[in-house]
PDB file of C-alpha atoms in Angstrom:
ATOM      1  CA  MET K 263      79.606 106.098  88.377  1.00 55.00           C
ATOM      2  CA  ARG K 264      82.013 107.149  91.154  1.00 58.00           C
ATOM      3  CA  ILE K 265      80.976 109.093  94.267  1.00 53.00           C
ATOM      4  CA  SER K 266      83.819 110.523  96.359  1.00 57.00           C
ATOM      5  CA  TRP K 267      81.896 112.300  99.152  1.00 52.00           C
ATOM      6  CA  VAL K 268      78.353 112.503 100.500  1.00 53.00           C
ATOM      7  CA  HIS K 269      76.844 113.969 103.637  1.00 53.00           C
ATOM      8  CA  PRO K 270      77.655 111.697 106.633  1.00 55.00           C
ATOM      9  CA  SER K 271      74.007 111.077 107.582  1.00 63.00           C
ATOM     10  CA  TRP K 272      73.139 109.993 104.037  1.00 60.00           C
ATOM     11  CA  ARG K 273      76.311 107.897 103.911  1.00 70.00           C
ATOM     12  CA  ASP K 274      75.266 106.082 107.105  1.00 77.00           C
ATOM     13  CA  LEU K 275      71.837 105.381 105.645  1.00 80.00           C
ATOM     14  CA  VAL K 276      73.338 103.927 102.448  1.00 82.00           C
ATOM     15  CA  ILE K 277      75.729 101.718 104.448  1.00 85.00           C
ATOM     16  CA  GLU K 278      72.903 100.423 106.628  1.00 86.00           C
ATOM     17  CA  GLU K 279      70.764  99.588 103.609  1.00 86.00           C
ATOM     18  CA  LEU K 280      73.686  97.974 101.795  1.00 87.00           C
ATOM     19  CA  ALA K 281      74.560  95.877 104.840  1.00 89.00           C
ATOM     20  CA  LEU K 282      71.069  94.331 104.824  1.00 91.00           C
ATOM     21  CA  ASP K 283      71.226  93.160 101.191  1.00 91.00           C
ATOM     22  CA  GLY K 284      73.624  90.251 100.651  1.00 90.00           C
ATOM     23  CA  ASP K 285      73.663  90.423  96.843  1.00 95.00           C
ATOM     24  CA  ALA K 286      74.205  94.190  96.885  1.00 94.00           C
ATOM     25  CA  ARG K 287      76.984  93.828  99.474  1.00 95.00           C
ATOM     26  CA  ARG K 288      78.898  91.335  97.399  1.00 96.00           C
ATOM     27  CA  ASP K 289      78.367  93.319  94.207  1.00 96.00           C
ATOM     28  CA  PHE K 290      79.796  96.378  95.955  1.00 95.00           C
ATOM     29  CA  LEU K 291      82.735  94.487  97.493  1.00 96.00           C
ATOM     30  CA  SER K 292      83.704  92.951  94.155  1.00 96.00           C
ATOM     31  CA  ARG K 293      83.770  96.347  92.387  1.00 95.00           C
ATOM     32  CA  CYS K 294      84.754  98.964  94.972  1.00 95.00           C
ATOM     33  CA  GLY K 295      87.951 101.001  95.108  1.00 95.00           C
ATOM     34  CA  LEU K 296      90.249 101.334  98.084  1.00 96.00           C
ATOM     35  CA  ALA K 297      87.811 103.679  99.852  1.00 93.00           C
ATOM     36  CA  GLY K 298      85.184 100.923  99.711  1.00 94.00           C
ATOM     37  CA  VAL K 299      87.656  98.356 101.042  1.00 96.00           C
ATOM     38  CA  LEU K 300      88.523 100.646 103.957  1.00 95.00           C
ATOM     39  CA  LEU K 301      84.813 101.157 104.618  1.00 93.00           C
ATOM     40  CA  ALA K 302      84.220  97.412 104.749  1.00 94.00           C
ATOM     41  CA  LEU K 303      87.083  97.052 107.257  1.00 94.00           C
ATOM     42  CA  SER K 304      86.054 100.057 109.352  1.00 91.00           C
ATOM     43  CA  SER K 305      84.987 100.077 112.984  1.00 83.00           C
ATOM     44  CA  ALA K 306      83.370 102.558 115.382  1.00 64.00           C
ATOM     45  CA  GLY K 307      81.063 103.774 112.602  1.00 62.00           C
ATOM     46  CA  GLY K 308      77.411 104.671 112.738  1.00 56.00           C
ATOM     47  CA  ARG K 309      75.593 107.202 114.889  1.00 60.00           C
ATOM     48  CA  ALA K 310      76.807 105.721 118.179  1.00 51.00           C
ATOM     49  CA  GLY K 311      80.075 104.153 117.021  1.00 53.00           C
ATOM     50  CA  GLU K 312      78.553 100.685 117.116  1.00 61.00           C
ATOM     51  CA  ARG K 313      79.248  99.674 113.511  1.00 76.00           C
ATOM     52  CA  VAL K 314      82.108  97.152 113.052  1.00 86.00           C
ATOM     53  CA  LEU K 315      83.079  95.590 109.700  1.00 92.00           C
ATOM     54  CA  PRO K 316      79.663  96.657 108.371  1.00 90.00           C
ATOM     55  CA  LEU K 317      79.719  94.889 104.995  1.00 93.00           C
ATOM     56  CA  LEU K 318      81.379  91.633 106.064  1.00 94.00           C
ATOM     57  CA  ARG K 319      78.675  89.377 107.457  1.00 93.00           C
ATOM     58  CA  VAL K 320      79.192  85.972 105.843  1.00 95.00           C
ATOM     59  CA  ASP K 321      82.014  84.012 104.227  1.00 96.00           C
ATOM     60  CA  ALA K 322      80.936  85.069 100.742  1.00 96.00           C
ATOM     61  CA  ASP K 323      81.433  88.733 101.704  1.00 96.00           C
ATOM     62  CA  TRP K 324      85.018  88.023 102.767  1.00 97.00           C
ATOM     63  CA  ASP K 325      85.638  86.061  99.569  1.00 97.00           C
ATOM     64  CA  ALA K 326      84.438  89.001  97.466  1.00 97.00           C
ATOM     65  CA  LEU K 327      86.586  91.460  99.446  1.00 97.00           C
ATOM     66  CA  CYS K 328      89.728  89.294  99.213  1.00 97.00           C
ATOM     67  CA  GLY K 329      89.248  88.932  95.472  1.00 97.00           C
ATOM     68  CA  ARG K 330      88.897  92.677  95.033  1.00 97.00           C
ATOM     69  CA  VAL K 331      91.928  93.472  97.206  1.00 98.00           C
ATOM     70  CA  HIS K 332      93.998  90.963  95.246  1.00 97.00           C
ATOM     71  CA  GLU K 333      93.022  92.757  92.024  1.00 97.00           C
ATOM     72  CA  GLN K 334      93.898  96.178  93.422  1.00 97.00           C
ATOM     73  CA  LEU K 335      97.244  95.448  95.064  1.00 97.00           C
ATOM     74  CA  PRO K 336      99.438  96.064  91.967  1.00 95.00           C
ATOM     75  CA  GLU K 337      97.768  99.454  91.462  1.00 96.00           C
ATOM     76  CA  LEU K 338      98.120 100.794  95.010  1.00 97.00           C
ATOM     77  CA  ALA K 339     100.739 103.388  95.914  1.00 96.00           C
ATOM     78  CA  ASP K 340     102.790 102.984  99.090  1.00 94.00           C
ATOM     79  CA  GLU K 341     100.596 105.348 101.114  1.00 95.00           C
ATOM     80  CA  GLU K 342      97.519 103.384 100.037  1.00 97.00           C
ATOM     81  CA  LEU K 343      99.128 100.078 101.017  1.00 96.00           C
ATOM     82  CA  LEU K 344      99.973 101.628 104.379  1.00 95.00           C
ATOM     83  CA  ALA K 345      96.362 102.770 104.857  1.00 96.00           C
ATOM     84  CA  LEU K 346      95.201  99.226 104.052  1.00 96.00           C
ATOM     85  CA  LEU K 347      97.580  97.680 106.588  1.00 95.00           C
ATOM     86  CA  GLU K 348      96.470 100.161 109.243  1.00 94.00           C
ATOM     87  CA  ALA K 349      92.813  99.355 108.524  1.00 94.00           C
ATOM     88  CA  LEU K 350      93.534  95.628 108.878  1.00 94.00           C
ATOM     89  CA  GLN K 351      95.329  96.192 112.186  1.00 92.00           C
ATOM     90  CA  ALA K 352      92.315  98.141 113.475  1.00 92.00           C
ATOM     91  CA  ALA K 353      89.928  95.475 112.183  1.00 93.00           C
ATOM     92  CA  ALA K 354      91.872  92.779 114.048  1.00 92.00           C
ATOM     93  CA  ARG K 355      91.553  94.762 117.278  1.00 90.00           C
ATOM     94  CA  HIS K 356      87.801  95.171 116.847  1.00 89.00           C
ATOM     95  CA  ALA K 357      86.955  91.665 115.599  1.00 89.00           C
ATOM     96  CA  THR K 358      84.001  90.331 117.570  1.00 87.00           C
ATOM     97  CA  ASP K 359      84.836  86.610 117.449  1.00 91.00           C
ATOM     98  CA  ARG K 360      87.513  84.119 116.402  1.00 93.00           C
ATOM     99  CA  ALA K 361      85.987  83.502 112.990  1.00 93.00           C
ATOM    100  CA  GLN K 362      86.018  87.200 112.165  1.00 93.00           C
ATOM    101  CA  LEU K 363      89.600  87.540 113.403  1.00 94.00           C
ATOM    102  CA  ALA K 364      90.659  84.594 111.245  1.00 95.00           C
ATOM    103  CA  GLU K 365      89.188  86.307 108.154  1.00 96.00           C
ATOM    104  CA  VAL K 366      90.995  89.563 108.964  1.00 95.00           C
ATOM    105  CA  GLU K 367      94.286  87.736 109.450  1.00 95.00           C
ATOM    106  CA  ALA K 368      93.868  85.839 106.179  1.00 95.00           C
ATOM    107  CA  LEU K 369      93.381  89.103 104.304  1.00 96.00           C
ATOM    108  CA  ALA K 370      96.312  90.696 106.145  1.00 95.00           C
ATOM    109  CA  GLY K 371      98.483  87.738 105.164  1.00 94.00           C
ATOM    110  CA  LEU K 372      97.509  88.249 101.534  1.00 95.00           C
ATOM    111  CA  VAL K 373      98.528  91.914 101.650  1.00 96.00           C
ATOM    112  CA  LEU K 374     101.752  91.332 103.593  1.00 95.00           C
ATOM    113  CA  GLY K 375     102.764  88.532 101.263  1.00 94.00           C
ATOM    114  CA  TRP K 376     102.224  90.682  98.192  1.00 95.00           C
ATOM    115  CA  ILE K 377     104.298  93.512  99.701  1.00 94.00           C
ATOM    116  CA  ALA K 378     107.108  91.107 100.570  1.00 92.00           C
ATOM    117  CA  ARG K 379     107.228  89.718  97.035  1.00 92.00           C
ATOM    118  CA  ALA K 380     107.154  93.193  95.489  1.00 92.00           C
ATOM    119  CA  TRP K 381     109.956  94.272  97.825  1.00 87.00           C
ATOM    120  CA  THR K 382     112.039  91.189  97.075  1.00 84.00           C
ATOM    121  CA  HIS K 383     111.640  91.808  93.333  1.00 86.00           C
ATOM    122  CA  GLY K 384     113.031  95.325  93.553  1.00 82.00           C
ATOM    123  CA  ARG K 385     110.105  97.634  94.271  1.00 86.00           C
ATOM    124  CA  ARG K 386     111.318 100.644  96.266  1.00 83.00           C
ATOM    125  CA  LEU K 387     109.047 101.028  99.291  1.00 85.00           C
ATOM    126  CA  HIS K 388     108.533 104.068 101.496  1.00 82.00           C
ATOM    127  CA  GLY K 389     110.067 103.828 104.953  1.00 80.00           C
ATOM    128  CA  ALA K 390     106.685 103.989 106.722  1.00 83.00           C
ATOM    129  CA  LEU K 391     105.452 100.975 104.757  1.00 89.00           C
ATOM    130  CA  VAL K 392     108.664  99.089 105.516  1.00 87.00           C
ATOM    131  CA  ALA K 393     108.171  99.833 109.225  1.00 85.00           C
ATOM    132  CA  ALA K 394     104.537  98.671 109.117  1.00 88.00           C
ATOM    133  CA  TRP K 395     105.525  95.378 107.454  1.00 90.00           C
ATOM    134  CA  LEU K 396     108.289  94.678 109.956  1.00 86.00           C
ATOM    135  CA  ALA K 397     106.036  95.591 112.887  1.00 84.00           C
ATOM    136  CA  SER K 398     103.227  93.268 111.772  1.00 87.00           C
ATOM    137  CA  ASP K 399     102.274  90.200 113.761  1.00 85.00           C
ATOM    138  CA  ALA K 400     105.049  87.632 113.295  1.00 85.00           C
ATOM    139  CA  ARG K 401     102.452  84.886 112.732  1.00 86.00           C
ATOM    140  CA  LEU K 402     101.270  86.674 109.595  1.00 89.00           C
ATOM    141  CA  THR K 403     104.746  87.185 108.121  1.00 88.00           C
ATOM    142  CA  ALA K 404     106.266  83.855 109.161  1.00 83.00           C
ATOM    143  CA  GLY K 405     105.774  82.317 105.737  1.00 83.00           C
ATOM    144  CA  PHE K 406     107.563  85.085 103.854  1.00 86.00           C
ATOM    145  CA  GLU K 407     111.201  85.995 103.522  1.00 81.00           C
ATOM    146  CA  THR K 408     111.848  89.141 105.537  1.00 80.00           C
ATOM    147  CA  PRO K 409     112.788  91.786 102.970  1.00 77.00           C
ATOM    148  CA  ALA K 410     116.300  93.167 103.366  1.00 80.00           C
ATOM    149  CA  LEU K 411     116.886  96.800 104.282  1.00 86.00           C
ATOM    150  CA  ALA K 412     120.548  97.035 103.279  1.00 89.00           C
ATOM    151  CA  GLY K 413     119.907  98.293  99.741  1.00 86.00           C
ATOM    152  CA  LEU K 414     117.453 100.956 100.896  1.00 85.00           C
ATOM    153  CA  LEU K 415     119.774 102.060 103.697  1.00 91.00           C
ATOM    154  CA  ILE K 416     122.685 102.499 101.266  1.00 92.00           C
ATOM    155  CA  GLU K 417     120.494 104.347  98.776  1.00 88.00           C
ATOM    156  CA  LEU K 418     119.168 106.834 101.354  1.00 88.00           C
ATOM    157  CA  ALA K 419     122.426 107.346 103.278  1.00 93.00           C
ATOM    158  CA  PRO K 420     123.646 110.966 103.425  1.00 92.00           C
ATOM    159  CA  GLY K 421     125.832 111.818 100.458  1.00 88.00           C
ATOM    160  CA  ALA K 422     129.071 113.753 100.299  1.00 86.00           C
ATOM    161  CA  GLY K 423     127.250 117.033  99.649  1.00 91.00           C
ATOM    162  CA  ALA K 424     124.791 116.726 102.557  1.00 95.00           C
ATOM    163  CA  ASP K 425     124.375 119.940 104.543  1.00 96.00           C
ATOM    164  CA  LEU K 426     122.164 120.154 107.631  1.00 95.00           C
ATOM    165  CA  ARG K 427     121.695 123.855 107.046  1.00 95.00           C
ATOM    166  CA  ARG K 428     119.264 122.820 104.285  1.00 96.00           C
ATOM    167  CA  ALA K 429     115.782 121.614 105.207  1.00 96.00           C
ATOM    168  CA  ASP K 430     115.659 118.867 102.551  1.00 95.00           C
ATOM    169  CA  ASP K 431     118.939 117.348 103.722  1.00 95.00           C
ATOM    170  CA  CYS K 432     117.752 117.424 107.335  1.00 95.00           C
ATOM    171  CA  GLU K 433     114.529 115.625 106.438  1.00 94.00           C
ATOM    172  CA  GLN K 434     116.374 113.011 104.375  1.00 93.00           C
ATOM    173  CA  LEU K 435     118.843 112.310 107.180  1.00 95.00           C
ATOM    174  CA  ASP K 436     116.010 112.081 109.697  1.00 94.00           C
ATOM    175  CA  GLU K 437     114.249 109.474 107.522  1.00 90.00           C
ATOM    176  CA  TRP K 438     117.493 107.528 107.072  1.00 93.00           C
ATOM    177  CA  LEU K 439     118.191 107.452 110.808  1.00 95.00           C
ATOM    178  CA  TRP K 440     114.601 106.325 111.367  1.00 92.00           C
ATOM    179  CA  LEU K 441     115.198 103.374 109.030  1.00 91.00           C
ATOM    180  CA  VAL K 442     118.455 102.642 110.856  1.00 94.00           C
ATOM    181  CA  GLU K 443     116.479 102.447 114.117  1.00 93.00           C
ATOM    182  CA  ILE K 444     113.989 100.076 112.479  1.00 89.00           C
ATOM    183  CA  ALA K 445     116.831  97.925 111.143  1.00 91.00           C
ATOM    184  CA  ARG K 446     118.402  97.755 114.582  1.00 92.00           C
ATOM    185  CA  ARG K 447     115.164  96.296 115.949  1.00 89.00           C
ATOM    186  CA  HIS K 448     114.321  93.972 113.074  1.00 87.00           C
ATOM    187  CA  ARG K 449     117.273  93.556 110.666  1.00 88.00           C
ATOM    188  CA  LEU K 450     120.490  93.960 112.639  1.00 92.00           C
ATOM    189  CA  THR K 451     122.398  91.943 110.051  1.00 93.00           C
ATOM    190  CA  ASP K 452     121.613  94.623 107.453  1.00 93.00           C
ATOM    191  CA  LEU K 453     123.297  97.265 109.592  1.00 94.00           C
ATOM    192  CA  THR K 454     126.379  95.067 109.853  1.00 94.00           C
ATOM    193  CA  ALA K 455     126.298  94.581 106.085  1.00 95.00           C
ATOM    194  CA  ILE K 456     126.436  98.332 105.372  1.00 95.00           C
ATOM    195  CA  GLY K 457     129.144  98.965 107.974  1.00 96.00           C
ATOM    196  CA  PHE K 458     127.022 100.857 110.482  1.00 95.00           C
ATOM    197  CA  PRO K 459     128.002 102.584 112.682  1.00 94.00           C
ATOM    198  CA  GLY K 460     131.734 102.710 111.954  1.00 94.00           C
ATOM    199  CA  ARG K 461     131.474 103.650 108.292  1.00 93.00           C
ATOM    200  CA  TYR K 462     129.138 106.576 109.007  1.00 94.00           C
ATOM    201  CA  GLU K 463     129.972 107.758 112.518  1.00 92.00           C
ATOM    202  CA  ASP K 464     132.551 110.483 111.771  1.00 92.00           C
ATOM    203  CA  GLU K 465     130.574 111.872 108.845  1.00 93.00           C
ATOM    204  CA  LEU K 466     127.373 112.099 110.903  1.00 93.00           C
ATOM    205  CA  LYS K 467     129.141 113.926 113.721  1.00 90.00           C
ATOM    206  CA  GLU K 468     130.621 116.423 111.250  1.00 93.00           C
ATOM    207  CA  LEU K 469     127.186 117.023 109.724  1.00 94.00           C
ATOM    208  CA  LEU K 470     125.707 117.619 113.167  1.00 92.00           C
ATOM    209  CA  ALA K 471     128.485 120.035 114.152  1.00 90.00           C
ATOM    210  CA  ASP K 472     127.676 122.299 111.189  1.00 92.00           C
ATOM    211  CA  ALA K 473     123.876 121.942 111.386  1.00 93.00           C
ATOM    212  CA  ASP K 474     121.361 124.750 111.525  1.00 94.00           C
ATOM    213  CA  ARG K 475     119.768 124.121 114.911  1.00 92.00           C
ATOM    214  CA  GLY K 476     116.651 125.968 113.854  1.00 92.00           C
ATOM    215  CA  GLN K 477     115.694 123.371 111.219  1.00 93.00           C
ATOM    216  CA  PRO K 478     112.417 121.542 112.069  1.00 93.00           C
ATOM    217  CA  ALA K 479     114.032 118.095 111.837  1.00 94.00           C
ATOM    218  CA  TYR K 480     117.128 119.019 113.854  1.00 93.00           C
ATOM    219  CA  MET K 481     115.978 117.820 117.280  1.00 92.00           C
ATOM    220  CA  SER K 482     114.613 114.589 115.811  1.00 94.00           C
ATOM    221  CA  ILE K 483     118.043 113.918 114.262  1.00 94.00           C
ATOM    222  CA  VAL K 484     119.803 114.591 117.567  1.00 92.00           C
ATOM    223  CA  GLY K 485     117.405 112.265 119.398  1.00 92.00           C
ATOM    224  CA  ARG K 486     117.904 109.435 116.914  1.00 93.00           C
ATOM    225  CA  MET K 487     121.685 109.795 117.015  1.00 93.00           C
ATOM    226  CA  ASP K 488     121.554 109.702 120.800  1.00 90.00           C
ATOM    227  CA  ARG K 489     119.450 106.519 120.812  1.00 92.00           C
ATOM    228  CA  LEU K 490     121.817 104.941 118.298  1.00 93.00           C
ATOM    229  CA  GLY K 491     124.817 105.713 120.506  1.00 90.00           C
ATOM    230  CA  LEU K 492     126.371 108.125 118.010  1.00 89.00           C
ATOM    231  CA  ILE K 493     126.633 110.995 120.474  1.00 85.00           C
ATOM    232  CA  ALA K 494     127.323 111.040 124.193  1.00 71.00           C
ATOM    233  CA  HIS K 495     124.148 111.677 126.143  1.00 67.00           C
ATOM    234  CA  GLU K 496     125.883 114.287 128.313  1.00 64.00           C
ATOM    235  CA  LEU K 497     126.339 116.446 125.198  1.00 68.00           C
ATOM    236  CA  TRP K 498     122.586 116.932 124.849  1.00 62.00           C
ATOM    237  CA  HIS K 499     122.595 120.377 126.437  1.00 66.00           C
ATOM    238  CA  GLU K 500     125.342 121.533 124.090  1.00 74.00           C
ATOM    239  CA  LEU K 501     123.345 120.432 121.043  1.00 76.00           C
ATOM    240  CA  LEU K 502     120.083 122.126 122.000  1.00 74.00           C
ATOM    241  CA  PRO K 503     119.014 125.189 120.004  1.00 75.00           C
ATOM    242  CA  PRO K 504     119.441 128.507 121.850  1.00 67.00           C
ATOM    243  CA  SER K 505     116.480 129.388 124.074  1.00 61.00           C
ATOM    244  CA  PRO K 506     114.267 132.206 122.722  1.00 60.00           C
ATOM    245  CA  PRO K 507     114.299 135.460 124.712  1.00 53.00           C
ATOM    246  CA  PRO K 508     111.422 135.993 127.166  1.00 51.00           C
ATOM    247  CA  ALA K 509     108.250 137.342 125.583  1.00 53.00           C
ATOM    248  CA  GLY K 510     107.586 141.055 125.812  1.00 53.00           C
ATOM    249  CA  GLY K 511     110.902 142.468 124.603  1.00 46.00           C
ATOM    250  CA  ARG K 512     113.469 144.631 126.391  1.00 46.00           C
ATOM    251  CA  ARG K 513     110.972 146.710 128.411  1.00 45.00           C
ATOM    252  CA  ALA K 514     109.241 143.635 129.826  1.00 41.00           C
ATOM    253  CA  ARG K 515     112.589 142.099 130.802  1.00 41.00           C
ATOM    254  CA  ALA K 516     113.688 145.332 132.485  1.00 42.00           C
ATOM    255  CA  ALA K 517     110.388 145.597 134.360  1.00 42.00           C
ATOM    256  CA  ALA K 518     110.726 142.004 135.528  1.00 40.00           C
ATOM    257  CA  ALA K 519     114.228 142.730 136.796  1.00 40.00           C
ATOM    258  CA  ARG K 520     112.937 145.710 138.820  1.00 42.00           C
ATOM    259  CA  ALA K 521     109.924 143.839 140.256  1.00 41.00           C
ATOM    260  CA  ASP K 522     109.608 143.450 144.012  1.00 43.00           C
ATOM    261  CA  PRO K 523     110.750 139.825 144.702  1.00 43.00           C
ATOM    262  CA  GLY K 524     108.187 139.590 147.540  1.00 47.00           C
ATOM    263  CA  LEU K 525     105.246 140.628 145.356  1.00 42.00           C
ATOM    264  CA  VAL K 526     104.281 137.119 144.283  1.00 40.00           C
ATOM    265  CA  ASP K 527     104.335 135.837 147.873  1.00 45.00           C
ATOM    266  CA  ARG K 528     102.065 138.691 149.024  1.00 44.00           C
ATOM    267  CA  VAL K 529      99.579 138.108 146.233  1.00 37.00           C
ATOM    268  CA  LEU K 530      99.410 134.393 147.016  1.00 40.00           C
ATOM    269  CA  ARG K 531      98.825 135.114 150.708  1.00 45.00           C
ATOM    270  CA  ASP K 532      95.980 137.512 149.817  1.00 44.00           C
ATOM    271  CA  LEU K 533      94.340 134.847 147.628  1.00 40.00           C
ATOM    272  CA  SER K 534      94.582 132.085 150.231  1.00 40.00           C
TER     273      SER K 534
END
């Protein structure tokens, strides 16, 4: 039987009862899906936010959870792996003692190691998951080869038909520049390997010159290119979208133009 949602008060009661029964805890941890794993790693739960790692009380609980996570890893999509990493990061922050922190870090190492091996063996990973791996505590990733970004950067680079008047192309370029920023912080050799910036600089400037400045991703692209040194910072004002007209239309603008310039000062004096 699978239950996906219950009323929060009943859910809290079930968690509290489950936490008190060691055999039931371990049975749950050895069979649960990702939602159960995230529950076990959760913090700030309960009526007053006092519940931390509610189902992980003894070593046997951690053993059951690690075994279940190991079984699930090949089945998890990138967004699920990212949710798991985020839950482990939060659990590390809320660990109540060194022993608990050591268990969290051991489980995080298991997950990070699996991701690294999958990446090395050709699994295409989403940029957000790549960023989370690279941003993880260096102690937890020290034993693994840092996955290369060069292949992903080449694959996602803007193609010859890219057009920043199209929303999809804007979003793709924004994601690519985001990965370039990540590579600059963590894998600078990969940027050198793909010939960045020289190989891409002229093309990116041409794309930006013909862009639709009203696209949602436009300003993010401009900001990333600025941080990467692809545009001169003094050109910012020239790249900004045109300012919208004042609210209220032509009549409101005309009325504002005719307004007594001393009116505001008189009102403020009356209010003081």
